[in-house]
Amino acid sequence: MNAIVQHHKLVARAVKFDFSNSPVQWIPNDPVCSHLINGINLILPAGEFWFCRVYNKTLPYIHHPVLIDDVKGFIRQEATHARAHQSAQEFLIQHGYDLDPALKKINWIFGVLLGESPLGIKALELKPLEHFWLVTRVGVVAAIEHFTGALGQWCMDNKSWDKADPVIADMFRWHLAEEVEHRSVAFDLFKEMMPNKVFFYLYRQFLMLLVFPIFIYVLADVGRKLGKQDPDQAVQKIANRTLVGLLSKYHRQAKQTDNGPTLTFLLKTTVRWLSPKFHPETEGNTQQALDYLARSPAVQMLSK
Ligand SMILES: [Fe+2]
Ligand SMILES: [Fe+2]
């Protein structure tokens, strides 16, 4: 378990973001990437608080004290991320965006579909199905965290956001730096809770098969809902395309500008998960993430 060999203590850094001078279209001349990435503000609070609820339930099943410490650090970081993105939701509401239709869908995914008794299936609350359902959700978190870790490294290497709104860019960079920092925790926890190597490999592939298309669909759908509310009619027109049309427009834009990760990048990230030797440790550079966290304006503001 690499996280244990090279143990790094996870701390949740206090942050505060003042969006009063930030525009909704925070990447200049790029409404497509701006709205799609803004959509992440709607997904994360519900998703990351759900991570915390699931992870709190796993603590009695973890035997290794270092992993317990990692999981507790992970919970504290994810709760801080969720609160920061809640403040970004307020910012979008202040700019006249109606978030309710998208939030309704997202809350259903994390509250009902992935809740304690999904779709009212009470049987999953009974032992031993309860344990199976907990391990399944831990696996879903691991699959999602594969993307947040890889996107984190993409963000650490990115230069194009240097010309974007500094507060919003810092919010995503701070968050994604911590995603790089804790990128191995979810995988290690899933492995700990599923000790049979063959089942672990097969189940993590099965879960990725579900997570990848849902992840892409939700990102595009939420981004589109925001784009449709843009005051600029030309942007509304792009948002009114089919999801496939919107995604291909996004892909071309991201490829041209590097303002967002391309779909090819996401696909290659998914393919790396297929390897039986895969471990998130090789997906990112912890020192590079720590270097960003040391100079992040939001982190510095509150640590002084
Ligand atoms: Fe996070
Ligand atoms: Fe995370």
PDB file of C-alpha atoms and ligand atoms in Angstrom:
ATOM      1  CA  MET A   1       0.000   0.000   0.000  1.00  0.00           C
ATOM      2  CA  ASN A   2       1.944   3.017  -1.301  1.00  0.00           C
ATOM      3  CA  ALA A   3       0.110   5.565   0.823  1.00  0.00           C
ATOM      4  CA  ILE A   4       1.406   3.748   3.882  1.00  0.00           C
ATOM      5  CA  VAL A   5       4.999   3.348   2.645  1.00  0.00           C
ATOM      6  CA  GLN A   6       5.287   7.067   1.888  1.00  0.00           C
ATOM      7  CA  HIS A   7       2.898   8.412   4.445  1.00  0.00           C
ATOM      8  CA  HIS A   8       1.917  12.033   4.143  1.00  0.00           C
ATOM      9  CA  LYS A   9      -0.291  13.540   6.868  1.00  0.00           C
ATOM     10  CA  LEU A  10      -3.443  15.075   5.354  1.00  0.00           C
ATOM     11  CA  VAL A  11      -4.612  18.375   6.780  1.00  0.00           C
ATOM     12  CA  ALA A  12      -7.677  20.392   5.803  1.00  0.00           C
ATOM     13  CA  ARG A  13      -6.540  23.920   5.040  1.00  0.00           C
ATOM     14  CA  ALA A  14      -8.876  26.752   5.972  1.00  0.00           C
ATOM     15  CA  VAL A  15      -9.785  28.906   2.968  1.00  0.00           C
ATOM     16  CA  LYS A  16     -12.040  31.798   2.100  1.00  0.00           C
ATOM     17  CA  PHE A  17     -12.982  33.081  -1.344  1.00  0.00           C
ATOM     18  CA  ASP A  18     -14.274  36.546  -2.142  1.00  0.00           C
ATOM     19  CA  PHE A  19     -16.113  36.318  -5.469  1.00  0.00           C
ATOM     20  CA  SER A  20     -17.380  39.927  -5.381  1.00  0.00           C
ATOM     21  CA  ASN A  21     -15.198  40.953  -8.350  1.00  0.00           C
ATOM     22  CA  SER A  22     -15.410  37.641 -10.222  1.00  0.00           C
ATOM     23  CA  PRO A  23     -17.382  37.181 -13.459  1.00  0.00           C
ATOM     24  CA  VAL A  24     -19.469  34.046 -14.133  1.00  0.00           C
ATOM     25  CA  GLN A  25     -17.553  33.688 -17.386  1.00  0.00           C
ATOM     26  CA  TRP A  26     -14.309  33.422 -15.445  1.00  0.00           C
ATOM     27  CA  ILE A  27     -12.171  32.121 -18.335  1.00  0.00           C
ATOM     28  CA  PRO A  28     -11.903  35.052 -20.785  1.00  0.00           C
ATOM     29  CA  ASN A  29     -13.612  34.511 -24.147  1.00  0.00           C
ATOM     30  CA  ASP A  30     -14.531  30.961 -23.238  1.00  0.00           C
ATOM     31  CA  PRO A  31     -18.161  30.570 -22.120  1.00  0.00           C
ATOM     32  CA  VAL A  32     -18.159  26.835 -22.924  1.00  0.00           C
ATOM     33  CA  CYS A  33     -15.316  25.882 -20.574  1.00  0.00           C
ATOM     34  CA  SER A  34     -16.449  28.491 -18.000  1.00  0.00           C
ATOM     35  CA  HIS A  35     -19.985  27.063 -17.723  1.00  0.00           C
ATOM     36  CA  LEU A  36     -18.923  23.419 -17.831  1.00  0.00           C
ATOM     37  CA  ILE A  37     -16.390  23.984 -15.056  1.00  0.00           C
ATOM     38  CA  ASN A  38     -18.849  26.186 -13.092  1.00  0.00           C
ATOM     39  CA  GLY A  39     -21.198  23.207 -13.175  1.00  0.00           C
ATOM     40  CA  ILE A  40     -18.751  21.385 -10.923  1.00  0.00           C
ATOM     41  CA  ASN A  41     -19.768  23.820  -8.156  1.00  0.00           C
ATOM     42  CA  LEU A  42     -23.234  22.279  -8.272  1.00  0.00           C
ATOM     43  CA  ILE A  43     -22.080  18.657  -8.213  1.00  0.00           C
ATOM     44  CA  LEU A  44     -19.415  18.796  -5.534  1.00  0.00           C
ATOM     45  CA  PRO A  45     -21.188  19.844  -2.324  1.00  0.00           C
ATOM     46  CA  ALA A  46     -23.716  16.982  -2.536  1.00  0.00           C
ATOM     47  CA  GLY A  47     -21.058  14.568  -3.814  1.00  0.00           C
ATOM     48  CA  GLU A  48     -18.353  15.387  -1.307  1.00  0.00           C
ATOM     49  CA  PHE A  49     -20.688  15.426   1.721  1.00  0.00           C
ATOM     50  CA  TRP A  50     -21.844  11.994   0.494  1.00  0.00           C
ATOM     51  CA  PHE A  51     -18.168  10.862   0.409  1.00  0.00           C
ATOM     52  CA  CYS A  52     -17.899  11.992   4.059  1.00  0.00           C
ATOM     53  CA  ARG A  53     -21.034  10.080   5.141  1.00  0.00           C
ATOM     54  CA  VAL A  54     -19.865   6.893   3.396  1.00  0.00           C
ATOM     55  CA  TYR A  55     -16.323   7.189   4.773  1.00  0.00           C
ATOM     56  CA  ASN A  56     -17.491   7.759   8.342  1.00  0.00           C
ATOM     57  CA  LYS A  57     -19.228   4.372   8.097  1.00  0.00           C
ATOM     58  CA  THR A  58     -16.026   2.629   6.990  1.00  0.00           C
ATOM     59  CA  LEU A  59     -13.943   3.581  10.051  1.00  0.00           C
ATOM     60  CA  PRO A  60     -14.888   0.481  12.139  1.00  0.00           C
ATOM     61  CA  TYR A  61     -13.723  -1.798   9.282  1.00  0.00           C
ATOM     62  CA  ILE A  62     -10.223  -0.334   8.844  1.00  0.00           C
ATOM     63  CA  HIS A  63      -7.466  -2.153  10.694  1.00  0.00           C
ATOM     64  CA  HIS A  64      -4.375  -0.194   9.717  1.00  0.00           C
ATOM     65  CA  PRO A  65      -3.933   2.937  11.934  1.00  0.00           C
ATOM     66  CA  VAL A  66      -2.232   4.906   9.127  1.00  0.00           C
ATOM     67  CA  LEU A  67      -5.147   4.264   6.784  1.00  0.00           C
ATOM     68  CA  ILE A  68      -7.591   5.351   9.539  1.00  0.00           C
ATOM     69  CA  ASP A  69      -5.622   8.583   9.805  1.00  0.00           C
ATOM     70  CA  ASP A  70      -5.688   9.030   6.000  1.00  0.00           C
ATOM     71  CA  VAL A  71      -9.441   8.434   5.850  1.00  0.00           C
ATOM     72  CA  LYS A  72     -10.063  10.963   8.636  1.00  0.00           C
ATOM     73  CA  GLY A  73      -7.845  13.511   6.833  1.00  0.00           C
ATOM     74  CA  PHE A  74      -9.681  12.770   3.582  1.00  0.00           C
ATOM     75  CA  ILE A  75     -13.068  13.392   5.262  1.00  0.00           C
ATOM     76  CA  ARG A  76     -11.892  16.734   6.660  1.00  0.00           C
ATOM     77  CA  GLN A  77     -10.521  17.861   3.263  1.00  0.00           C
ATOM     78  CA  GLU A  78     -13.655  16.817   1.333  1.00  0.00           C
ATOM     79  CA  ALA A  79     -15.965  18.584   3.822  1.00  0.00           C
ATOM     80  CA  THR A  80     -13.918  21.791   3.369  1.00  0.00           C
ATOM     81  CA  HIS A  81     -14.111  21.426  -0.431  1.00  0.00           C
ATOM     82  CA  ALA A  82     -17.890  20.966  -0.282  1.00  0.00           C
ATOM     83  CA  ARG A  83     -18.328  24.146   1.789  1.00  0.00           C
ATOM     84  CA  ALA A  84     -16.135  26.191  -0.599  1.00  0.00           C
ATOM     85  CA  HIS A  85     -18.216  25.109  -3.600  1.00  0.00           C
ATOM     86  CA  GLN A  86     -21.418  25.912  -1.689  1.00  0.00           C
ATOM     87  CA  SER A  87     -20.149  29.499  -1.467  1.00  0.00           C
ATOM     88  CA  ALA A  88     -19.543  29.392  -5.256  1.00  0.00           C
ATOM     89  CA  GLN A  89     -23.189  28.308  -5.691  1.00  0.00           C
ATOM     90  CA  GLU A  90     -24.247  31.443  -3.792  1.00  0.00           C
ATOM     91  CA  PHE A  91     -22.108  33.471  -6.205  1.00  0.00           C
ATOM     92  CA  LEU A  92     -23.930  31.948  -9.219  1.00  0.00           C
ATOM     93  CA  ILE A  93     -27.338  32.589  -7.586  1.00  0.00           C
ATOM     94  CA  GLN A  94     -26.363  36.232  -6.977  1.00  0.00           C
ATOM     95  CA  HIS A  95     -25.671  36.500 -10.721  1.00  0.00           C
ATOM     96  CA  GLY A  96     -29.231  35.364 -11.442  1.00  0.00           C
ATOM     97  CA  TYR A  97     -28.668  31.664 -12.173  1.00  0.00           C
ATOM     98  CA  ASP A  98     -31.398  29.232 -11.108  1.00  0.00           C
ATOM     99  CA  LEU A  99     -29.596  26.168  -9.780  1.00  0.00           C
ATOM    100  CA  ASP A 100     -32.637  24.267  -8.494  1.00  0.00           C
ATOM    101  CA  PRO A 101     -33.336  21.950 -11.486  1.00  0.00           C
ATOM    102  CA  ALA A 102     -29.704  20.766 -11.593  1.00  0.00           C
ATOM    103  CA  LEU A 103     -29.431  20.485  -7.799  1.00  0.00           C
ATOM    104  CA  LYS A 104     -32.618  18.411  -7.673  1.00  0.00           C
ATOM    105  CA  LYS A 105     -31.038  15.836 -10.012  1.00  0.00           C
ATOM    106  CA  ILE A 106     -27.685  15.843  -8.202  1.00  0.00           C
ATOM    107  CA  ASN A 107     -29.317  15.489  -4.771  1.00  0.00           C
ATOM    108  CA  TRP A 108     -31.306  12.546  -6.119  1.00  0.00           C
ATOM    109  CA  ILE A 109     -28.110  10.810  -7.317  1.00  0.00           C
ATOM    110  CA  PHE A 110     -26.262  11.182  -4.011  1.00  0.00           C
ATOM    111  CA  GLY A 111     -29.240  11.120  -1.627  1.00  0.00           C
ATOM    112  CA  VAL A 112     -31.515   8.483  -3.203  1.00  0.00           C
ATOM    113  CA  LEU A 113     -29.620   6.435  -5.809  1.00  0.00           C
ATOM    114  CA  LEU A 114     -26.462   6.156  -3.693  1.00  0.00           C
ATOM    115  CA  GLY A 115     -28.148   6.552  -0.294  1.00  0.00           C
ATOM    116  CA  GLU A 116     -28.638   4.021   2.502  1.00  0.00           C
ATOM    117  CA  SER A 117     -31.628   2.368   0.821  1.00  0.00           C
ATOM    118  CA  PRO A 118     -31.291   3.216  -2.896  1.00  0.00           C
ATOM    119  CA  LEU A 119     -34.602   3.591  -4.733  1.00  0.00           C
ATOM    120  CA  GLY A 120     -36.331   2.429  -1.554  1.00  0.00           C
ATOM    121  CA  ILE A 121     -34.604  -0.986  -1.555  1.00  0.00           C
ATOM    122  CA  LYS A 122     -34.710  -1.598   2.193  1.00  0.00           C
ATOM    123  CA  ALA A 123     -32.989  -4.983   1.792  1.00  0.00           C
ATOM    124  CA  LEU A 124     -29.668  -3.173   1.385  1.00  0.00           C
ATOM    125  CA  GLU A 125     -29.997  -1.986   4.992  1.00  0.00           C
ATOM    126  CA  LEU A 126     -29.858  -5.618   6.179  1.00  0.00           C
ATOM    127  CA  LYS A 127     -26.575  -7.337   7.004  1.00  0.00           C
ATOM    128  CA  PRO A 128     -24.639  -8.713   5.086  1.00  0.00           C
ATOM    129  CA  LEU A 129     -26.078  -6.705   2.149  1.00  0.00           C
ATOM    130  CA  GLU A 130     -25.452  -3.541   4.115  1.00  0.00           C
ATOM    131  CA  HIS A 131     -21.715  -4.300   4.064  1.00  0.00           C
ATOM    132  CA  PHE A 132     -21.779  -5.140   0.342  1.00  0.00           C
ATOM    133  CA  TRP A 133     -23.544  -1.854  -0.383  1.00  0.00           C
ATOM    134  CA  LEU A 134     -20.982   0.052   1.717  1.00  0.00           C
ATOM    135  CA  VAL A 135     -18.068  -1.582  -0.173  1.00  0.00           C
ATOM    136  CA  THR A 136     -19.810  -0.767  -3.470  1.00  0.00           C
ATOM    137  CA  ARG A 137     -20.093   2.900  -2.547  1.00  0.00           C
ATOM    138  CA  VAL A 138     -16.447   2.940  -1.400  1.00  0.00           C
ATOM    139  CA  GLY A 139     -15.609   1.588  -4.881  1.00  0.00           C
ATOM    140  CA  VAL A 140     -17.695   4.317  -6.532  1.00  0.00           C
ATOM    141  CA  VAL A 141     -15.759   6.925  -4.514  1.00  0.00           C
ATOM    142  CA  ALA A 142     -12.473   5.312  -5.642  1.00  0.00           C
ATOM    143  CA  ALA A 143     -13.532   5.493  -9.306  1.00  0.00           C
ATOM    144  CA  ILE A 144     -14.562   9.165  -8.968  1.00  0.00           C
ATOM    145  CA  GLU A 145     -11.348   9.969  -7.102  1.00  0.00           C
ATOM    146  CA  HIS A 146      -9.383   8.485  -9.991  1.00  0.00           C
ATOM    147  CA  PHE A 147     -10.708  11.382 -12.070  1.00  0.00           C
ATOM    148  CA  THR A 148     -10.283  14.063  -9.407  1.00  0.00           C
ATOM    149  CA  GLY A 149      -6.660  12.963  -8.901  1.00  0.00           C
ATOM    150  CA  ALA A 150      -5.882  12.950 -12.640  1.00  0.00           C
ATOM    151  CA  LEU A 151      -7.739  16.241 -13.166  1.00  0.00           C
ATOM    152  CA  GLY A 152      -5.784  17.596 -10.229  1.00  0.00           C
ATOM    153  CA  GLN A 153      -2.503  16.853 -11.949  1.00  0.00           C
ATOM    154  CA  TRP A 154      -3.876  18.317 -15.195  1.00  0.00           C
ATOM    155  CA  CYS A 155      -4.685  21.488 -13.263  1.00  0.00           C
ATOM    156  CA  MET A 156      -1.251  21.625 -11.581  1.00  0.00           C
ATOM    157  CA  ASP A 157       0.380  21.529 -15.047  1.00  0.00           C
ATOM    158  CA  ASN A 158      -2.103  23.987 -16.592  1.00  0.00           C
ATOM    159  CA  LYS A 159      -0.950  27.495 -17.539  1.00  0.00           C
ATOM    160  CA  SER A 160      -3.985  28.857 -19.398  1.00  0.00           C
ATOM    161  CA  TRP A 161      -5.872  29.626 -16.161  1.00  0.00           C
ATOM    162  CA  ASP A 162      -3.163  32.202 -15.359  1.00  0.00           C
ATOM    163  CA  LYS A 163      -5.223  34.630 -17.450  1.00  0.00           C
ATOM    164  CA  ALA A 164      -8.542  33.621 -15.844  1.00  0.00           C
ATOM    165  CA  ASP A 165     -10.267  35.208 -12.848  1.00  0.00           C
ATOM    166  CA  PRO A 166      -7.708  34.742 -10.051  1.00  0.00           C
ATOM    167  CA  VAL A 167     -10.210  33.947  -7.254  1.00  0.00           C
ATOM    168  CA  ILE A 168     -12.154  31.254  -9.125  1.00  0.00           C
ATOM    169  CA  ALA A 169      -8.956  29.804 -10.615  1.00  0.00           C
ATOM    170  CA  ASP A 170      -7.473  29.621  -7.116  1.00  0.00           C
ATOM    171  CA  MET A 171     -10.569  27.893  -5.747  1.00  0.00           C
ATOM    172  CA  PHE A 172     -10.291  25.113  -8.335  1.00  0.00           C
ATOM    173  CA  ARG A 173      -6.492  24.947  -8.066  1.00  0.00           C
ATOM    174  CA  TRP A 174      -6.529  24.716  -4.237  1.00  0.00           C
ATOM    175  CA  HIS A 175      -9.195  22.011  -4.394  1.00  0.00           C
ATOM    176  CA  LEU A 176      -7.472  20.034  -7.123  1.00  0.00           C
ATOM    177  CA  ALA A 177      -4.090  20.304  -5.386  1.00  0.00           C
ATOM    178  CA  GLU A 178      -5.645  18.606  -2.341  1.00  0.00           C
ATOM    179  CA  GLU A 179      -7.142  16.007  -4.703  1.00  0.00           C
ATOM    180  CA  VAL A 180      -3.610  15.228  -5.895  1.00  0.00           C
ATOM    181  CA  GLU A 181      -2.451  15.159  -2.287  1.00  0.00           C
ATOM    182  CA  HIS A 182      -5.053  12.570  -1.183  1.00  0.00           C
ATOM    183  CA  ARG A 183      -5.336  10.706  -4.522  1.00  0.00           C
ATOM    184  CA  SER A 184      -4.414   7.283  -3.085  1.00  0.00           C
ATOM    185  CA  VAL A 185      -6.752   7.199  -0.063  1.00  0.00           C
ATOM    186  CA  ALA A 186      -9.941   6.075  -1.798  1.00  0.00           C
ATOM    187  CA  PHE A 187      -8.170   3.353  -3.770  1.00  0.00           C
ATOM    188  CA  ASP A 188      -6.340   2.053  -0.674  1.00  0.00           C
ATOM    189  CA  LEU A 189      -9.554   2.020   1.340  1.00  0.00           C
ATOM    190  CA  PHE A 190     -11.436   0.149  -1.380  1.00  0.00           C
ATOM    191  CA  LYS A 191      -8.601  -2.395  -1.531  1.00  0.00           C
ATOM    192  CA  GLU A 192      -8.621  -2.788   2.274  1.00  0.00           C
ATOM    193  CA  MET A 193     -12.364  -3.473   2.232  1.00  0.00           C
ATOM    194  CA  MET A 194     -12.138  -5.932  -0.660  1.00  0.00           C
ATOM    195  CA  PRO A 195      -9.119  -8.112   0.168  1.00  0.00           C
ATOM    196  CA  ASN A 196      -9.626 -10.706  -2.602  1.00  0.00           C
ATOM    197  CA  LYS A 197      -7.380  -9.473  -5.441  1.00  0.00           C
ATOM    198  CA  VAL A 198      -9.432 -10.945  -8.280  1.00  0.00           C
ATOM    199  CA  PHE A 199     -12.782  -9.665  -6.973  1.00  0.00           C
ATOM    200  CA  PHE A 200     -11.183  -6.292  -6.269  1.00  0.00           C
ATOM    201  CA  TYR A 201      -9.888  -6.016  -9.844  1.00  0.00           C
ATOM    202  CA  LEU A 202     -13.154  -7.152 -11.461  1.00  0.00           C
ATOM    203  CA  TYR A 203     -15.381  -5.044  -9.242  1.00  0.00           C
ATOM    204  CA  ARG A 204     -13.356  -1.868  -9.731  1.00  0.00           C
ATOM    205  CA  GLN A 205     -13.638  -2.348 -13.535  1.00  0.00           C
ATOM    206  CA  PHE A 206     -17.384  -2.927 -13.258  1.00  0.00           C
ATOM    207  CA  LEU A 207     -17.864   0.206 -11.159  1.00  0.00           C
ATOM    208  CA  MET A 208     -15.790   2.308 -13.581  1.00  0.00           C
ATOM    209  CA  LEU A 209     -18.026   1.103 -16.394  1.00  0.00           C
ATOM    210  CA  LEU A 210     -20.920   2.771 -14.570  1.00  0.00           C
ATOM    211  CA  VAL A 211     -19.093   5.799 -13.164  1.00  0.00           C
ATOM    212  CA  PHE A 212     -17.370   7.059 -16.362  1.00  0.00           C
ATOM    213  CA  PRO A 213     -20.493   7.600 -18.542  1.00  0.00           C
ATOM    214  CA  ILE A 214     -22.539   8.969 -15.620  1.00  0.00           C
ATOM    215  CA  PHE A 215     -19.691  11.336 -14.704  1.00  0.00           C
ATOM    216  CA  ILE A 216     -19.476  12.698 -18.273  1.00  0.00           C
ATOM    217  CA  TYR A 217     -23.266  12.928 -18.605  1.00  0.00           C
ATOM    218  CA  VAL A 218     -23.718  14.845 -15.336  1.00  0.00           C
ATOM    219  CA  LEU A 219     -20.879  17.274 -16.139  1.00  0.00           C
ATOM    220  CA  ALA A 220     -22.313  18.040 -19.587  1.00  0.00           C
ATOM    221  CA  ASP A 221     -25.925  18.215 -18.395  1.00  0.00           C
ATOM    222  CA  VAL A 222     -25.201  20.634 -15.535  1.00  0.00           C
ATOM    223  CA  GLY A 223     -22.901  22.787 -17.695  1.00  0.00           C
ATOM    224  CA  ARG A 224     -25.631  22.946 -20.329  1.00  0.00           C
ATOM    225  CA  LYS A 225     -28.245  24.039 -17.770  1.00  0.00           C
ATOM    226  CA  LEU A 226     -25.973  26.956 -16.805  1.00  0.00           C
ATOM    227  CA  GLY A 227     -25.135  27.842 -20.418  1.00  0.00           C
ATOM    228  CA  LYS A 228     -28.861  28.063 -21.269  1.00  0.00           C
ATOM    229  CA  GLN A 229     -29.170  30.826 -18.659  1.00  0.00           C
ATOM    230  CA  ASP A 230     -26.266  32.889 -20.006  1.00  0.00           C
ATOM    231  CA  PRO A 231     -27.471  36.404 -20.968  1.00  0.00           C
ATOM    232  CA  ASP A 232     -25.649  36.051 -24.323  1.00  0.00           C
ATOM    233  CA  GLN A 233     -27.939  34.435 -26.925  1.00  0.00           C
ATOM    234  CA  ALA A 234     -24.988  33.000 -28.834  1.00  0.00           C
ATOM    235  CA  VAL A 235     -24.001  31.052 -25.699  1.00  0.00           C
ATOM    236  CA  GLN A 236     -27.603  29.895 -25.193  1.00  0.00           C
ATOM    237  CA  LYS A 237     -27.542  28.578 -28.764  1.00  0.00           C
ATOM    238  CA  ILE A 238     -24.465  26.438 -28.027  1.00  0.00           C
ATOM    239  CA  ALA A 239     -26.067  25.184 -24.803  1.00  0.00           C
ATOM    240  CA  ASN A 240     -29.201  24.183 -26.690  1.00  0.00           C
ATOM    241  CA  ARG A 241     -27.256  21.642 -28.771  1.00  0.00           C
ATOM    242  CA  THR A 242     -27.558  17.947 -28.006  1.00  0.00           C
ATOM    243  CA  LEU A 243     -25.271  16.669 -25.261  1.00  0.00           C
ATOM    244  CA  VAL A 244     -23.049  15.039 -27.885  1.00  0.00           C
ATOM    245  CA  GLY A 245     -22.926  18.313 -29.863  1.00  0.00           C
ATOM    246  CA  LEU A 246     -22.079  20.267 -26.722  1.00  0.00           C
ATOM    247  CA  LEU A 247     -19.379  17.797 -25.669  1.00  0.00           C
ATOM    248  CA  SER A 248     -17.722  17.874 -29.082  1.00  0.00           C
ATOM    249  CA  LYS A 249     -17.759  21.700 -29.018  1.00  0.00           C
ATOM    250  CA  TYR A 250     -16.205  21.561 -25.520  1.00  0.00           C
ATOM    251  CA  HIS A 251     -13.570  19.062 -26.670  1.00  0.00           C
ATOM    252  CA  ARG A 252     -12.502  21.255 -29.609  1.00  0.00           C
ATOM    253  CA  GLN A 253     -12.404  24.341 -27.407  1.00  0.00           C
ATOM    254  CA  ALA A 254     -10.358  22.564 -24.708  1.00  0.00           C
ATOM    255  CA  LYS A 255      -7.946  21.197 -27.309  1.00  0.00           C
ATOM    256  CA  GLN A 256      -7.417  24.636 -28.817  1.00  0.00           C
ATOM    257  CA  THR A 257      -7.045  26.621 -25.594  1.00  0.00           C
ATOM    258  CA  ASP A 258      -6.133  24.133 -22.830  1.00  0.00           C
ATOM    259  CA  ASN A 259      -8.817  25.841 -20.733  1.00  0.00           C
ATOM    260  CA  GLY A 260     -10.213  22.437 -19.728  1.00  0.00           C
ATOM    261  CA  PRO A 261      -9.172  18.791 -19.986  1.00  0.00           C
ATOM    262  CA  THR A 262     -10.094  17.251 -23.349  1.00  0.00           C
ATOM    263  CA  LEU A 263     -12.327  14.187 -23.690  1.00  0.00           C
ATOM    264  CA  THR A 264      -9.275  12.312 -24.995  1.00  0.00           C
ATOM    265  CA  PHE A 265      -7.517  13.124 -21.724  1.00  0.00           C
ATOM    266  CA  LEU A 266     -10.476  11.721 -19.755  1.00  0.00           C
ATOM    267  CA  LEU A 267     -10.616   8.612 -21.932  1.00  0.00           C
ATOM    268  CA  LYS A 268      -6.880   7.938 -21.512  1.00  0.00           C
ATOM    269  CA  THR A 269      -7.303   8.437 -17.756  1.00  0.00           C
ATOM    270  CA  THR A 270     -10.012   5.762 -17.768  1.00  0.00           C
ATOM    271  CA  VAL A 271      -7.872   3.352 -19.782  1.00  0.00           C
ATOM    272  CA  ARG A 272      -5.052   3.517 -17.199  1.00  0.00           C
ATOM    273  CA  TRP A 273      -7.536   2.235 -14.591  1.00  0.00           C
ATOM    274  CA  LEU A 274      -7.748  -1.037 -16.565  1.00  0.00           C
ATOM    275  CA  SER A 275      -4.251  -2.139 -15.622  1.00  0.00           C
ATOM    276  CA  PRO A 276      -4.123  -4.762 -12.834  1.00  0.00           C
ATOM    277  CA  LYS A 277      -1.015  -2.891 -11.606  1.00  0.00           C
ATOM    278  CA  PHE A 278      -2.789   0.445 -11.441  1.00  0.00           C
ATOM    279  CA  HIS A 279      -2.255   2.569  -8.328  1.00  0.00           C
ATOM    280  CA  PRO A 280      -3.104   6.318  -8.060  1.00  0.00           C
ATOM    281  CA  GLU A 281       0.350   7.053  -6.657  1.00  0.00           C
ATOM    282  CA  THR A 282       1.696   7.242 -10.241  1.00  0.00           C
ATOM    283  CA  GLU A 283      -1.100   9.623 -11.322  1.00  0.00           C
ATOM    284  CA  GLY A 284       0.234  12.788  -9.753  1.00  0.00           C
ATOM    285  CA  ASN A 285       3.072  14.712  -8.175  1.00  0.00           C
ATOM    286  CA  THR A 286       2.457  15.381  -4.476  1.00  0.00           C
ATOM    287  CA  GLN A 287       5.304  17.902  -4.174  1.00  0.00           C
ATOM    288  CA  GLN A 288       3.940  19.954  -7.070  1.00  0.00           C
ATOM    289  CA  ALA A 289       0.527  20.027  -5.338  1.00  0.00           C
ATOM    290  CA  LEU A 290       2.078  21.021  -1.995  1.00  0.00           C
ATOM    291  CA  ASP A 291       4.035  23.789  -3.736  1.00  0.00           C
ATOM    292  CA  TYR A 292       0.768  25.197  -5.099  1.00  0.00           C
ATOM    293  CA  LEU A 293      -0.921  24.938  -1.699  1.00  0.00           C
ATOM    294  CA  ALA A 294       1.983  26.880  -0.180  1.00  0.00           C
ATOM    295  CA  ARG A 295       1.356  29.792  -2.571  1.00  0.00           C
ATOM    296  CA  SER A 296      -2.449  29.596  -2.961  1.00  0.00           C
ATOM    297  CA  PRO A 297      -3.816  33.084  -2.053  1.00  0.00           C
ATOM    298  CA  ALA A 298      -6.878  31.568  -0.296  1.00  0.00           C
ATOM    299  CA  VAL A 299      -4.730  29.289   1.879  1.00  0.00           C
ATOM    300  CA  GLN A 300      -2.261  32.065   2.669  1.00  0.00           C
ATOM    301  CA  MET A 301      -5.013  34.520   3.583  1.00  0.00           C
ATOM    302  CA  LEU A 302      -6.237  32.391   6.473  1.00  0.00           C
ATOM    303  CA  SER A 303      -2.961  30.864   7.615  1.00  0.00           C
ATOM    304  CA  LYS A 304      -1.370  34.263   8.366  1.00  0.00           C
TER     305      LYS A 304
HETATM  306 FE    FE B   1     -12.625  17.260  -3.050  1.00  0.00          FE
HETATM  307 FE    FE B   2     -11.060  13.885  -3.242  1.00  0.00          FE
END
